[in-house]
Coordinates of C-alpha atoms and ligand atoms in Angstrom, one line a residue:
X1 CA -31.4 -24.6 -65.2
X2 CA -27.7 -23.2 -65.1
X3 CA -27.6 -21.8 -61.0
X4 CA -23.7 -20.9 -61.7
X5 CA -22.5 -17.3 -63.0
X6 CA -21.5 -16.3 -66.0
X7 CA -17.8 -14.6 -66.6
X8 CA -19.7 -11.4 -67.2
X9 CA -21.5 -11.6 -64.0
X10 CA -18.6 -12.2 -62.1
X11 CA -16.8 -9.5 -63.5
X12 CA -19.5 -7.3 -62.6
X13 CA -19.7 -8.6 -59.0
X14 CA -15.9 -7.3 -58.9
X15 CA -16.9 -4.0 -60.2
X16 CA -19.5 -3.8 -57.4
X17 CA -17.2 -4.7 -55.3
X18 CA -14.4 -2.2 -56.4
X19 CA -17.3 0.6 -56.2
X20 CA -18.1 -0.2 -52.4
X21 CA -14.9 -0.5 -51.3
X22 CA -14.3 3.3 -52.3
X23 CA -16.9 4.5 -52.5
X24 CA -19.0 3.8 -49.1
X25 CA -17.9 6.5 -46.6
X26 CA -17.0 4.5 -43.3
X27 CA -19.5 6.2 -40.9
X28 CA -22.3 5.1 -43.1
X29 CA -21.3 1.3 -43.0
X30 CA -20.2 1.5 -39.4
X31 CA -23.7 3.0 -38.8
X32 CA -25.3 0.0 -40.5
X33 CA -22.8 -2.2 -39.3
X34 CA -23.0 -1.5 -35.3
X35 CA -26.6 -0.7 -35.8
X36 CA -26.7 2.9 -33.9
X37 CA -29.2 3.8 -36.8
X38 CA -29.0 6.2 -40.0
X39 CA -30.3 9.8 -40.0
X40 CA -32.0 11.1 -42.9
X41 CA -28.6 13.1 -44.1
X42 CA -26.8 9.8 -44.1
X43 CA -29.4 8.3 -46.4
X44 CA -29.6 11.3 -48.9
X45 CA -25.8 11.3 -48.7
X46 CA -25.4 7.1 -49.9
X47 CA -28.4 7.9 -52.2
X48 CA -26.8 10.9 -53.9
X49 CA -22.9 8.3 -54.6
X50 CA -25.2 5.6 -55.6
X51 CA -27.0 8.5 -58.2
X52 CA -23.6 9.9 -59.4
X53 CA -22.8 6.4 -60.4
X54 CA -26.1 5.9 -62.2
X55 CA -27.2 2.8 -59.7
X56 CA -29.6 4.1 -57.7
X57 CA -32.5 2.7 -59.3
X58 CA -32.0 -0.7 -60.5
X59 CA -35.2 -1.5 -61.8
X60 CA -36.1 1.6 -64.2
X61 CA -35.2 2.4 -67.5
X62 CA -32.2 4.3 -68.3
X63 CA -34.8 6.7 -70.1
X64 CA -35.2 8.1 -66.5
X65 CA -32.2 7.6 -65.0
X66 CA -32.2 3.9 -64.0
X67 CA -29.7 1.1 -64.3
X68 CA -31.9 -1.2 -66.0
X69 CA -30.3 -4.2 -64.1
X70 CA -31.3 -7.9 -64.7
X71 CA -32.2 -10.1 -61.6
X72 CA -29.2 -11.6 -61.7
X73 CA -27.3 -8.2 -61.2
X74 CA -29.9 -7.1 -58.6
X75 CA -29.1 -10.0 -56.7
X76 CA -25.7 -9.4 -57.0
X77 CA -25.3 -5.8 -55.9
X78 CA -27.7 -7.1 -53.0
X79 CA -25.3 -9.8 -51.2
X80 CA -22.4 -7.5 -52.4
X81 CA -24.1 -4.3 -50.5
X82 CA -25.3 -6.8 -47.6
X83 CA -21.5 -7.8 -47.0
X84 CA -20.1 -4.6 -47.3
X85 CA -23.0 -2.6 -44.9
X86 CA -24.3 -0.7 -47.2
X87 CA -27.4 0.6 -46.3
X88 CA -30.2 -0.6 -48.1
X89 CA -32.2 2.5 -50.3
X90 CA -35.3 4.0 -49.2
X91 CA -37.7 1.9 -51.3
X92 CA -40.7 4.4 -50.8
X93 CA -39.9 6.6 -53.9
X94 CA -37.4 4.2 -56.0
X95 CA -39.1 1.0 -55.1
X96 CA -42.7 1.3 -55.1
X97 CA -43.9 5.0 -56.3
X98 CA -41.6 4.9 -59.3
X99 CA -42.7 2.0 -61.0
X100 CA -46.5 2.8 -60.1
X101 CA -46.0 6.4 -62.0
X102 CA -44.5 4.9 -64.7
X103 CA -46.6 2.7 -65.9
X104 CA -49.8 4.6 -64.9
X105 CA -49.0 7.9 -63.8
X106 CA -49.5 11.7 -66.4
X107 CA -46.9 12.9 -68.7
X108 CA -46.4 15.9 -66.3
X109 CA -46.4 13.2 -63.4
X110 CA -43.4 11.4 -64.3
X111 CA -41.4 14.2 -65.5
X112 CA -41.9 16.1 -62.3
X113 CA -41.8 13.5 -59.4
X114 CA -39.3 10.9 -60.9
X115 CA -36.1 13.1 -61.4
X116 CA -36.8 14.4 -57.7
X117 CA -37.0 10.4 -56.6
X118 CA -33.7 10.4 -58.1
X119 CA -32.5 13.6 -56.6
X120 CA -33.3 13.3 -52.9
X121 CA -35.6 16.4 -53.2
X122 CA -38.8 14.5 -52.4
X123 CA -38.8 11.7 -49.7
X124 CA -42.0 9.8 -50.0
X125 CA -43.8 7.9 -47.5
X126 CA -46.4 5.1 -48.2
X127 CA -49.7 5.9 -46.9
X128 CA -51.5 2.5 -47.2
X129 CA -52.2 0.8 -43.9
X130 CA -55.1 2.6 -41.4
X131 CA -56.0 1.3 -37.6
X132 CA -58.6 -1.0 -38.9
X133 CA -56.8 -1.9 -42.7
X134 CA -53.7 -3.3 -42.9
X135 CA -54.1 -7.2 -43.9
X136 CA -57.6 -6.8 -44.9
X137 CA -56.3 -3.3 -46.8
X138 CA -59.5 -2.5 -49.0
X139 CA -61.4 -1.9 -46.0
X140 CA -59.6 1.6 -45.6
X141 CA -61.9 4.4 -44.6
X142 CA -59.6 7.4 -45.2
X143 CA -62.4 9.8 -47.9
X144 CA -61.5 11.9 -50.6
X145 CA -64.4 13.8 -51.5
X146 CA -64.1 15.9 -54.7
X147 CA -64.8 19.7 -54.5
X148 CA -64.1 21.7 -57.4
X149 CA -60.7 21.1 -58.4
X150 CA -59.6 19.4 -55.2
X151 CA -60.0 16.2 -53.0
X152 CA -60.7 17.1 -49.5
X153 CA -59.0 14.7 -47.1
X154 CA -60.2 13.2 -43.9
X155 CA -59.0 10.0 -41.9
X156 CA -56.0 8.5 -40.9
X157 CA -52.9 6.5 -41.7
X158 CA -50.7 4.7 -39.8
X159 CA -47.6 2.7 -39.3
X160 CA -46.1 5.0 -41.7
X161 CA -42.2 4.4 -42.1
X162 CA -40.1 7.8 -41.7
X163 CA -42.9 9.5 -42.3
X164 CA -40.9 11.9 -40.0
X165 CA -38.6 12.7 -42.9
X166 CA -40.7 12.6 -45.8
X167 CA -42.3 15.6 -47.7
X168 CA -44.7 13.8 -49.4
X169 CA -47.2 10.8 -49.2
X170 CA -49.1 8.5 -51.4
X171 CA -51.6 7.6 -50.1
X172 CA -54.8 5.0 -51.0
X173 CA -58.2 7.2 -50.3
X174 CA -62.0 6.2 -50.3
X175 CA -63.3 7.8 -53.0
X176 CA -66.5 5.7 -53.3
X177 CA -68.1 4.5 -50.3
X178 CA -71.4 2.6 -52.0
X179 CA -69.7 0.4 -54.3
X180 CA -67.3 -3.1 -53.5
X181 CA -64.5 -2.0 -51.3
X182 CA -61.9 -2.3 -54.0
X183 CA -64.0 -0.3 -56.5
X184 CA -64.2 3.0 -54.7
X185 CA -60.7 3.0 -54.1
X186 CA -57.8 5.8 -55.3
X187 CA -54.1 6.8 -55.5
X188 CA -53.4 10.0 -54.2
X189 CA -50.0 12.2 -54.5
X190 CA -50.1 14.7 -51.2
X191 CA -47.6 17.0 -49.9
X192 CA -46.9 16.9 -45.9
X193 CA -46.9 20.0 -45.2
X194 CA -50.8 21.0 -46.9
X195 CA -52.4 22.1 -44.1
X196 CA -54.9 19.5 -41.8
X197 CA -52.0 16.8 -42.2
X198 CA -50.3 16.0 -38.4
X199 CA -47.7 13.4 -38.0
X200 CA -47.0 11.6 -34.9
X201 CA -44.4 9.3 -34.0
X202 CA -45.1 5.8 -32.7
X203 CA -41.7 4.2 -30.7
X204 CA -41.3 1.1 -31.8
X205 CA -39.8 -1.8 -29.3
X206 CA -36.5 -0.9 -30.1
X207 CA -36.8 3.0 -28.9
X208 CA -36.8 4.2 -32.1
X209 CA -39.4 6.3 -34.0
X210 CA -39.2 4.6 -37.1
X211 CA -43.1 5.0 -37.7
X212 CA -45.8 7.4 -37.5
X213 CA -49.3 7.9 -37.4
X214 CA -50.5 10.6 -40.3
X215 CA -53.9 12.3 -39.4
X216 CA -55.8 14.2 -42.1
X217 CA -58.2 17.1 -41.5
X218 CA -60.1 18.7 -44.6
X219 CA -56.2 18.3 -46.2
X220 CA -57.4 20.2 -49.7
X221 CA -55.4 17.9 -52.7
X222 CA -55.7 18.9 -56.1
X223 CA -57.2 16.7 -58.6
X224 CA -53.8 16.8 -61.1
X225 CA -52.3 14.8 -58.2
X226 CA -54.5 12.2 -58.5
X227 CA -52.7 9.0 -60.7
X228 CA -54.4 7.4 -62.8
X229 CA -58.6 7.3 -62.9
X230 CA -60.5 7.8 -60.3
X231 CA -61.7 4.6 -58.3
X232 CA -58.8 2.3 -60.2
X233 CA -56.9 2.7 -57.1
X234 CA -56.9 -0.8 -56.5
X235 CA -55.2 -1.8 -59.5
X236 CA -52.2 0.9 -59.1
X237 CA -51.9 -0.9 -55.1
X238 CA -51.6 -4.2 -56.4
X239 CA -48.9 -3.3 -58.8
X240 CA -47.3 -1.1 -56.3
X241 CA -47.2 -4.2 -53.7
X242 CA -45.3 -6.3 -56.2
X243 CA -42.4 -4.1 -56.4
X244 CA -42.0 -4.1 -52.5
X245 CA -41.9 -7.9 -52.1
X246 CA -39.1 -7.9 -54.6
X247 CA -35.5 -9.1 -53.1
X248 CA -38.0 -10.0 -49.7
X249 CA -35.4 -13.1 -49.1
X250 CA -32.7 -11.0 -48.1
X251 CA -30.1 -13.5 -48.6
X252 CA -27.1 -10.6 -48.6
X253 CA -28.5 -9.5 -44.9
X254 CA -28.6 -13.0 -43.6
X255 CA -25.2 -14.1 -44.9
X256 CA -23.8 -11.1 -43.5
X257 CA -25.4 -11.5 -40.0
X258 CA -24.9 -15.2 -39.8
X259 CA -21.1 -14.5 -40.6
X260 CA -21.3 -12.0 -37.8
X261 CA -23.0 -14.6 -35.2
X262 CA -19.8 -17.2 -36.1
X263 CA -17.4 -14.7 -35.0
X264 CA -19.0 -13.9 -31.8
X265 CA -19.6 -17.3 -31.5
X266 CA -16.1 -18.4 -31.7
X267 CA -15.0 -15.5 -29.0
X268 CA -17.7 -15.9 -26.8
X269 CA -17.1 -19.0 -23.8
X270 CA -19.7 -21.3 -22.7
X271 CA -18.3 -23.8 -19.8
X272 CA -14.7 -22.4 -21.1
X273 CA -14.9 -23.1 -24.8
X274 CA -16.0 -21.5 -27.4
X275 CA -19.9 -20.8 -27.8
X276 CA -19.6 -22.4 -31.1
X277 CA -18.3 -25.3 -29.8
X278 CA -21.5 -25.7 -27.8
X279 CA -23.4 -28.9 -28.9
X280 CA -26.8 -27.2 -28.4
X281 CA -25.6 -24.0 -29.7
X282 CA -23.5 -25.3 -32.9
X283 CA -27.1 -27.5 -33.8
X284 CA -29.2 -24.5 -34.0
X285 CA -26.4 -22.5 -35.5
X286 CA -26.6 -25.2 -38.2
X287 CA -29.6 -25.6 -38.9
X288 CA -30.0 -22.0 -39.7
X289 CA -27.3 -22.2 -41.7
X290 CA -28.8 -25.1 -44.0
X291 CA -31.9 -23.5 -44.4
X292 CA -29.9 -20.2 -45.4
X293 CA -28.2 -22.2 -47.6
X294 CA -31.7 -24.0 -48.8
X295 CA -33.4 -20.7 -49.7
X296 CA -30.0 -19.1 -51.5
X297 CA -30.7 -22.1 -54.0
X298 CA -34.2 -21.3 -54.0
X299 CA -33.5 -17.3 -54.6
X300 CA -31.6 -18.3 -57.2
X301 CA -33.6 -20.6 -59.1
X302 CA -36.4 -18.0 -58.8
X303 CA -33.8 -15.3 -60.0
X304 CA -32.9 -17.7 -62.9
X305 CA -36.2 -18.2 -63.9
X306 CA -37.0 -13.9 -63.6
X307 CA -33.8 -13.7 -66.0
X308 CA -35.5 -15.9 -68.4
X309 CA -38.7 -13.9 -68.6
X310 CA -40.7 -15.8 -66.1
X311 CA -42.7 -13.9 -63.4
X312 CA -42.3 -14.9 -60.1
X313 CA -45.4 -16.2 -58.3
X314 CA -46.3 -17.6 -55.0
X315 CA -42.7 -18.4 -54.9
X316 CA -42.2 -14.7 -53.7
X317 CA -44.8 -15.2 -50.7
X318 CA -42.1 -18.5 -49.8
X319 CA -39.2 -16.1 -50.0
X320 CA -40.6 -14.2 -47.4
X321 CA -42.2 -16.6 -44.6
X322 CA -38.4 -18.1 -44.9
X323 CA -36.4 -15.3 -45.5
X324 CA -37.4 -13.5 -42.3
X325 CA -38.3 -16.3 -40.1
X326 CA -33.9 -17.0 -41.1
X327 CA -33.2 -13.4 -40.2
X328 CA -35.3 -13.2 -36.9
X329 CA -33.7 -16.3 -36.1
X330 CA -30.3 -15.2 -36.7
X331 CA -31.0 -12.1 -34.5
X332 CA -32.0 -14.6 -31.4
X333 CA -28.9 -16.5 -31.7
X334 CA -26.9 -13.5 -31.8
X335 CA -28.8 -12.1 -28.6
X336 CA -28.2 -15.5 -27.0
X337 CA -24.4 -15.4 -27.7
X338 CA -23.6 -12.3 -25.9
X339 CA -25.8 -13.0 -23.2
X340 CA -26.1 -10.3 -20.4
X341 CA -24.4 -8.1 -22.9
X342 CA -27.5 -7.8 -24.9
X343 CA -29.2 -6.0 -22.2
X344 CA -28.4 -2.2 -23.2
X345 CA -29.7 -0.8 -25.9
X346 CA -27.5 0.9 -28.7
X347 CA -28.5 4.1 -28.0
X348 CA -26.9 3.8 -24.2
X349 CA -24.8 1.3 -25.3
X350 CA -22.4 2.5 -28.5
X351 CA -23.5 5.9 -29.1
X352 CA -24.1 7.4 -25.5
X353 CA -21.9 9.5 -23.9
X354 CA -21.3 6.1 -21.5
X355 CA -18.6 3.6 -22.3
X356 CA -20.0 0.3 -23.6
X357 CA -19.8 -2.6 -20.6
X358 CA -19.5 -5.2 -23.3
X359 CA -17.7 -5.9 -26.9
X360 CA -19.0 -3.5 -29.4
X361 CA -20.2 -6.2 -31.2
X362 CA -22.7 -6.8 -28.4
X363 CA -24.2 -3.0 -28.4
X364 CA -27.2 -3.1 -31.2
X365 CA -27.7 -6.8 -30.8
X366 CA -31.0 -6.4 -28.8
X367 CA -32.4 -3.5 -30.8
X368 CA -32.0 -5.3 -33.9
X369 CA -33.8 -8.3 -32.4
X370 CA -36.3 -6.1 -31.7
X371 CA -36.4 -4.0 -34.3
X372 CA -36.4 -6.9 -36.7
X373 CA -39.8 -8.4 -35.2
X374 CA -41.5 -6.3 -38.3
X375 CA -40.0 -8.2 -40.9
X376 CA -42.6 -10.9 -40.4
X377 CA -45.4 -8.5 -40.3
X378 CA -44.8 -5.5 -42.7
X379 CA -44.9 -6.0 -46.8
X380 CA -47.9 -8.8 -46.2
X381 CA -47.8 -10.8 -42.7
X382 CA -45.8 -14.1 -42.8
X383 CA -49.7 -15.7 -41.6
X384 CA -51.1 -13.9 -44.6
X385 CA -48.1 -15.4 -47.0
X386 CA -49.1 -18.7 -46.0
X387 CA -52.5 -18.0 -47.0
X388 CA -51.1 -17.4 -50.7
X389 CA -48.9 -20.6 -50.8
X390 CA -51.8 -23.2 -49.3
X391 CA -54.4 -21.7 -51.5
X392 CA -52.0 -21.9 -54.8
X393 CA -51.1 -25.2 -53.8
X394 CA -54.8 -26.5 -53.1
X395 CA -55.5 -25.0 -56.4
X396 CA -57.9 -22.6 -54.9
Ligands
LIG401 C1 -42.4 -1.6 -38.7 C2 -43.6 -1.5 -39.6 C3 -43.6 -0.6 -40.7 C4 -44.6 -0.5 -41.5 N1 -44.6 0.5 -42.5 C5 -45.7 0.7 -43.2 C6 -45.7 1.9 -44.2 O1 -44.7 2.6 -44.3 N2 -46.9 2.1 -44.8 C7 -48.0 1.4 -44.6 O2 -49.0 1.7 -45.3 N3 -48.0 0.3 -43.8 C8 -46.9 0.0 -43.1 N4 -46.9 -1.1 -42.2 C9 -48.2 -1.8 -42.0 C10 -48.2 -3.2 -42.4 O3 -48.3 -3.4 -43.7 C11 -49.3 -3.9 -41.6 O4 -48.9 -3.9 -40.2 C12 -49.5 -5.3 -42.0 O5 -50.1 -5.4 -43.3 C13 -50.5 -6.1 -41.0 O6 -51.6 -5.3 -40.7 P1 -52.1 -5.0 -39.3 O7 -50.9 -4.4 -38.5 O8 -53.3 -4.1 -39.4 O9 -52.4 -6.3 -38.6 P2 -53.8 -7.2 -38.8 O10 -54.1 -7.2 -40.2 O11 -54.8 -6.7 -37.9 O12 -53.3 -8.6 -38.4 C14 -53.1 -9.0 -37.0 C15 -52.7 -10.4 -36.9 O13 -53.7 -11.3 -37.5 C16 -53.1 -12.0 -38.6 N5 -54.1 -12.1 -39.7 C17 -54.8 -11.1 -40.2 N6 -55.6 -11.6 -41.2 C18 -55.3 -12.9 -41.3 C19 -55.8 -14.0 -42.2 N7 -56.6 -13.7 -43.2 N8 -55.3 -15.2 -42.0 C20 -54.4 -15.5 -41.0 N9 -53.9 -14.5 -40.2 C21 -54.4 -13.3 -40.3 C22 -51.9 -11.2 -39.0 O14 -50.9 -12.1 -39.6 C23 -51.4 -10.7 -37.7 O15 -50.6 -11.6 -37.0 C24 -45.8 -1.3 -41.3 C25 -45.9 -2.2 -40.3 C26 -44.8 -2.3 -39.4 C27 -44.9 -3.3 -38.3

């Protein structure tokens, strides 16, 4: 297995490099970068660049506008993006509904709702995960009942990411109640503002309304927007749910936040020296470091093993116990090194009408650790993951 790039992909890595540097407007990255949070406008407007340049959807076919990018280049524009703060895309649409409508999804389906992925005109919003359904998912009670030519809609969805900005949902619907719970299951396309649908914000622990609840009430679907057959539901979930645990290691993002963690570390004084210079501080900054270092070769070896036509496994649920459990830690170090600093939030601290009291490194650091306690639970729970690996590796 051959872990080191090829001329081509460096030369491509340059390119990306090149595009960033000109192309990503600076209150975008500084948004990202100081962690005061990006409005819907500021993700249409790095969506729309990355669209002109044809690289806004690396995983489809150019036959609908994609870039058709290998692993290997994935990977690459990832730590490339990661280091320059780009923001990451919204996966709803590009990520997970795409993919799903391609492979399953009408003729009139993909040639309506995938050029308006690609265009910013629909924001889509996943619409899996209910009060009582979110590990155990195919207990969801949300019914569809057909009448005539429509679905009525009744239930309720929750934790639903910028559901706030989104003008349409997918959403999985009981369509069957007698049968197994994964047999009377179905995909449903629904625009937000049918009437019965009410969103309502939940604030997360970082102040931020990131999610919502989504309550239907007799919300009258048609049947066209119904993918696929009726009661395969299932099927179109689980293919949906492989696409969002792609690039879960987010090497890029942890590179990017250890480097910033050294350079507060080295300004930051502990007993008048530098934080890094702090036994008990440089050992845990270490050993982060090594692991960060341990899963990049495992990424890659992974990635290598993609390129060559090999389907990633259980080795995806690793990515992801590790990956965040890296990140999270990252985020505690970083808290730790600005000490009382971290006690305002970004909000009050950068982007208030007040003058920050600390560095402006220090502003976002405590709504990021906070925001980033998600990571471990959203996309499949790290507990969950674990449940994968010990039952692959018992042969179970
Ligand atoms: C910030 C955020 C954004 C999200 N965005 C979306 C979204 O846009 N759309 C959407 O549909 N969903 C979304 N989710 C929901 C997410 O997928 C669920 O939160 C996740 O699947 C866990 O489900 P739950 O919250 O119901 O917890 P539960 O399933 O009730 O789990 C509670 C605890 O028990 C543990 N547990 C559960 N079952 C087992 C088991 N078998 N073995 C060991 N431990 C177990 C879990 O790991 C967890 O610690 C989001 C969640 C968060 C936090």
């Amino acid at each position: 297995m051959d872990l080191s790039y090829t001329p081509e992909e460096e030369a491509f890595r340059e390119e990306v490099r090149g595009f960033l540097a000109e192309n990503l407007p600076k209150e975008i990255s500084d948004a990202i970068k100081y962690g005061t949070g990006l409005g819907k406008d500021g993700y249409l407007r790095w969506q729309a660049i990355l669209n002109e340049k044809g690289w806004l959807a690396p995983n489809w076919p150019a036959e609908y506008g994609g870039a058709e990018w290998n692993a290997v280049q994935k990977h690459i524009y990832e730590e490339e993006a990661a280091a320059a703060h780009a923001p990451r895309t919204v996966a709803f649409g590009l990520a997970m509904l795409g993919p799903v409508l391609m492979q399953f999804g009408s003729q009139a389906q993909k040639d309506y709702y995938l050029p308006r992925i690609l265009s910013g005109e629909d924001w889509w919003c996943q619409g899996y995960s209910e009060p009582g359904a979110g590990s155990d998912l195919a207990s969801l009670k949300t019914r569809a009942v057909r009448d005539g030519d429509h679905y009525v809609v009744n239930g309720q969805k929750t934790w639903t990411t910028l559901g706030q900005h989104a003008n349409k949902i997918f959403c999985l619907v009981r369509t069957d109640p007698d049968v197994k719970q994964q047999e009377g299951i179905s995909f449903l396309l629904i625009d937000m503002d049918t009437p019965g649908i009410e969103v309502r914000p939940i604030i997360l622990l970082d102040g931020t309304p990131e999610v919502n609840e989504v309550f239907f009430d007799n919300v009258r679907v048609p049947v066209e927007n119904l993918v696929g057959e009726e009661n395969k539901g299932w099927t179109y979930a689980k293919y949906l749910l492989t696409h969002e645990r792609t690039n879960i290691a987010g090497v890029g993002y942890s590179r990017a936040g250890l480097e910033s963690l050294k350079r507060i570390a080295r300004i930051e004084q502990s007993g008048g020296r530098p934080l890094i210079e702090n036994p008990h501080f440089a050992a845990r900054l270490a050993k982060v470091e090594i692991d960060l270092m341990a899963m990049a070769t495992t990424n890659l070896r992974i990635i290598s093993r993609a390129a060559a036509g090999q389907a990633p496994g259980v080795e995806s649920s690793m990515l992801k116990v590790k990956g965040t459990i890296i990140r999270q830690e990252i985020n505690d170090l970083t808290r730790r090194a600005v000490g009382p600093y971290a006690m305002p939030f970004a909000s009050e601290a950068v982007a208030g009408d007040n003058d920050p009291i600390g560095p402006d490194y220090a502003g976002p650091v405590t709504s990021q650790y906070f925001n980033n306690r998600k990571l471990s639970i959203f996309g499949g729970s790290n507990e969950i993951q674990r449940g994968i690996i010990s039952k692959v590796k018992m042969g179970g």
